[in-house]
PDB file of C-alpha atoms in Angstrom:
ATOM      1  CA  MET A 204      -3.696   1.061   1.156  1.00 59.00           C
ATOM      2  CA  ARG A 205      -4.439   4.774   1.787  1.00 62.00           C
ATOM      3  CA  ARG A 206      -2.985   7.141  -0.544  1.00 65.00           C
ATOM      4  CA  LEU A 207      -1.403   4.718  -3.144  1.00 72.00           C
ATOM      5  CA  GLY A 208      -4.931   5.686  -5.160  1.00 72.00           C
ATOM      6  CA  SER A 209      -6.244   2.929  -7.307  1.00 77.00           C
ATOM      7  CA  LYS A 210      -3.009   1.989  -8.723  1.00 78.00           C
ATOM      8  CA  ARG A 211      -2.801  -1.486  -9.319  1.00 78.00           C
ATOM      9  CA  LEU A 212       0.334  -3.403  -7.336  1.00 73.00           C
ATOM     10  CA  ASP A 213       1.580  -4.271 -10.384  1.00 74.00           C
ATOM     11  CA  LYS A 214       2.566  -0.676 -11.922  1.00 81.00           C
ATOM     12  CA  LEU A 215       3.505   0.785  -8.591  1.00 81.00           C
ATOM     13  CA  THR A 216       7.471   2.111  -9.241  1.00 85.00           C
ATOM     14  CA  VAL A 217       9.458   2.587  -6.468  1.00 85.00           C
ATOM     15  CA  ARG A 218       9.069   6.277  -7.000  1.00 90.00           C
ATOM     16  CA  ASP A 219       5.207   5.726  -5.595  1.00 88.00           C
ATOM     17  CA  VAL A 220       6.033   3.523  -2.900  1.00 87.00           C
ATOM     18  CA  ARG A 221       9.193   6.363  -1.535  1.00 90.00           C
ATOM     19  CA  GLU A 222       6.766   8.830  -1.971  1.00 91.00           C
ATOM     20  CA  TRP A 223       4.154   7.244   0.037  1.00 90.00           C
ATOM     21  CA  LEU A 224       6.238   5.892   2.613  1.00 92.00           C
ATOM     22  CA  THR A 225       7.669   9.477   2.903  1.00 93.00           C
ATOM     23  CA  LYS A 226       4.231  10.528   3.399  1.00 92.00           C
ATOM     24  CA  LEU A 227       3.018   8.250   5.761  1.00 92.00           C
ATOM     25  CA  ALA A 228       5.890   9.331   7.851  1.00 95.00           C
ATOM     26  CA  GLY A 229       5.192  13.097   7.859  1.00 95.00           C
ATOM     27  CA  THR A 230       1.515  12.782   8.628  1.00 94.00           C
ATOM     28  CA  CYS A 231       0.110  12.741  12.125  1.00 95.00           C
ATOM     29  CA  GLN A 232      -2.260   9.732  12.490  1.00 94.00           C
ATOM     30  CA  CYS A 233      -5.166  11.897  14.107  1.00 94.00           C
ATOM     31  CA  CYS A 234      -5.102  14.092  11.251  1.00 92.00           C
ATOM     32  CA  ALA A 235      -5.353  11.595   8.722  1.00 91.00           C
ATOM     33  CA  GLN A 236      -7.912   8.937  10.537  1.00 92.00           C
ATOM     34  CA  ARG A 237      -9.761  11.852  12.202  1.00 92.00           C
ATOM     35  CA  LYS A 238      -9.254  10.325  15.519  1.00 93.00           C
ATOM     36  CA  ASP A 239     -10.205  13.279  17.633  1.00 92.00           C
ATOM     37  CA  ALA A 240     -12.526  14.592  14.929  1.00 93.00           C
ATOM     38  CA  LYS A 241     -14.480  11.517  15.783  1.00 94.00           C
ATOM     39  CA  ARG A 242     -14.805  12.109  19.443  1.00 94.00           C
ATOM     40  CA  ARG A 243     -17.719  14.162  21.220  1.00 94.00           C
ATOM     41  CA  PRO A 244     -16.990  17.775  20.478  1.00 92.00           C
ATOM     42  CA  GLU A 245     -16.620  17.708  24.479  1.00 93.00           C
ATOM     43  CA  ARG A 246     -13.873  15.410  24.322  1.00 93.00           C
ATOM     44  CA  GLN A 247     -11.910  16.656  21.156  1.00 92.00           C
ATOM     45  CA  ARG A 248      -8.543  17.793  22.158  1.00 92.00           C
ATOM     46  CA  CYS A 249      -6.000  18.076  19.649  1.00 93.00           C
ATOM     47  CA  CYS A 250      -6.302  17.982  15.803  1.00 92.00           C
ATOM     48  CA  ALA A 251     -10.376  18.359  15.775  1.00 91.00           C
ATOM     49  CA  LYS A 252      -9.212  21.434  17.097  1.00 91.00           C
ATOM     50  CA  GLY A 253      -6.920  23.403  15.231  1.00 92.00           C
ATOM     51  CA  GLU A 254      -3.747  22.109  16.994  1.00 92.00           C
ATOM     52  CA  CYS A 255      -2.186  18.841  15.955  1.00 94.00           C
ATOM     53  CA  CYS A 256      -0.701  16.669  17.936  1.00 95.00           C
ATOM     54  CA  GLU A 257       1.968  15.316  15.800  1.00 94.00           C
ATOM     55  CA  GLN A 258       1.511  11.889  16.209  1.00 94.00           C
ATOM     56  CA  TYR A 259       3.443  10.832  13.433  1.00 96.00           C
ATOM     57  CA  PRO A 260       4.467   6.902  13.162  1.00 96.00           C
ATOM     58  CA  SER A 261       7.266   5.169  14.373  1.00 96.00           C
ATOM     59  CA  GLY A 262      10.029   4.107  12.390  1.00 95.00           C
ATOM     60  CA  ARG A 263       8.851   0.996  13.184  1.00 97.00           C
ATOM     61  CA  VAL A 264       5.294   1.515  11.846  1.00 95.00           C
ATOM     62  CA  VAL A 265       6.717   2.843   8.730  1.00 95.00           C
ATOM     63  CA  GLN A 266       9.019   0.054   8.164  1.00 96.00           C
ATOM     64  CA  ILE A 267       6.018  -2.405   8.982  1.00 95.00           C
ATOM     65  CA  ALA A 268       4.031  -0.607   6.308  1.00 91.00           C
ATOM     66  CA  ARG A 269       7.271  -1.191   3.405  1.00 91.00           C
ATOM     67  CA  GLY A 270       6.955  -5.043   4.671  1.00 91.00           C
ATOM     68  CA  THR A 271       3.540  -5.843   4.124  1.00 88.00           C
ATOM     69  CA  LEU A 272       3.855  -3.510   0.781  1.00 85.00           C
ATOM     70  CA  ARG A 273       6.506  -5.720  -0.303  1.00 85.00           C
ATOM     71  CA  ALA A 274       5.174  -9.137   1.076  1.00 85.00           C
ATOM     72  CA  ALA A 275       1.620  -8.190  -1.144  1.00 80.00           C
ATOM     73  CA  PRO A 276       2.770  -8.723  -4.486  1.00 78.00           C
ATOM     74  CA  SER A 277       3.539 -12.559  -3.657  1.00 79.00           C
ATOM     75  CA  GLN A 278       1.023 -13.353  -1.733  1.00 80.00           C
ATOM     76  CA  ALA A 279      -1.591 -11.869  -4.445  1.00 78.00           C
ATOM     77  CA  VAL A 280       0.354 -15.085  -6.327  1.00 80.00           C
ATOM     78  CA  VAL A 281       0.646 -17.501  -3.599  1.00 83.00           C
ATOM     79  CA  GLU A 282      -3.526 -16.926  -4.072  1.00 83.00           C
ATOM     80  CA  GLU A 283      -3.720 -16.916  -7.658  1.00 85.00           C
ATOM     81  CA  GLU A 284      -1.579 -20.121  -7.998  1.00 86.00           C
ATOM     82  CA  ILE A 285      -4.607 -21.642  -5.162  1.00 88.00           C
ATOM     83  CA  ARG A 286      -7.200 -20.075  -7.033  1.00 86.00           C
ATOM     84  CA  GLU A 287      -6.509 -21.782 -10.206  1.00 87.00           C
ATOM     85  CA  ALA A 288      -5.519 -25.637  -8.727  1.00 87.00           C
ATOM     86  CA  LEU A 289      -8.805 -24.996  -7.197  1.00 86.00           C
ATOM     87  CA  GLN A 290     -10.466 -24.640 -10.448  1.00 87.00           C
ATOM     88  CA  ARG A 291      -8.730 -27.054 -12.109  1.00 85.00           C
ATOM     89  CA  LEU A 292      -9.757 -29.722  -9.555  1.00 86.00           C
ATOM     90  CA  SER A 293     -13.274 -28.459  -9.254  1.00 84.00           C
ATOM     91  CA  ARG A 294     -13.248 -28.950 -13.213  1.00 80.00           C
ATOM     92  CA  GLY A 295     -12.368 -32.623 -12.544  1.00 72.00           C
ATOM     93  CA  PHE A 296     -15.498 -33.389 -10.836  1.00 67.00           C
ATOM     94  CA  GLY A 297     -18.349 -35.523 -12.166  1.00 59.00           C
ATOM     95  CA  GLN A 298     -16.315 -36.503 -15.093  1.00 60.00           C
ATOM     96  CA  SER A 299     -15.113 -39.949 -16.240  1.00 58.00           C
ATOM     97  CA  PRO A 300     -11.339 -40.439 -16.361  1.00 57.00           C
ATOM     98  CA  PRO A 301      -9.690 -39.887 -19.317  1.00 59.00           C
ATOM     99  CA  ASP A 302      -9.678 -41.991 -22.203  1.00 61.00           C
ATOM    100  CA  GLY A 303      -6.501 -44.020 -22.294  1.00 55.00           C
ATOM    101  CA  PRO A 304      -4.409 -46.819 -21.385  1.00 59.00           C
ATOM    102  CA  GLU A 305      -5.025 -47.706 -17.970  1.00 57.00           C
ATOM    103  CA  GLU A 306      -2.039 -49.123 -15.672  1.00 56.00           C
ATOM    104  CA  SER A 307      -2.657 -52.635 -13.648  1.00 54.00           C
ATOM    105  CA  ALA A 308      -0.845 -53.532 -10.612  1.00 55.00           C
ATOM    106  CA  GLU A 309       0.632 -56.273 -12.903  1.00 56.00           C
ATOM    107  CA  ASP A 310       1.844 -53.805 -15.264  1.00 54.00           C
ATOM    108  CA  SER A 311       4.603 -52.061 -12.887  1.00 50.00           C
TER     109      SER A 311
END
């Protein structure tokens, strides 16, 4: 996520997140994303001309950003577990089964 910098998710502190959410809520999205500046010069109407349109994110947008940030670590754990499981499976392909007593249907 922008503005959190190169900080790893597992190194974020509560303070970092609070500061980021506060900045997000108080930042004009037209200015931050340079929406007006990307328009052709004759179509520019606000931020590119130095007249901020004050398009601040709604409370719901900030809430969604917070939820996304909260979900990221658990999603990363799930993805890591999947990756590790796939690696274990791929190591098993092409190899003979381990030596040891095999159970037959009669033994059970």
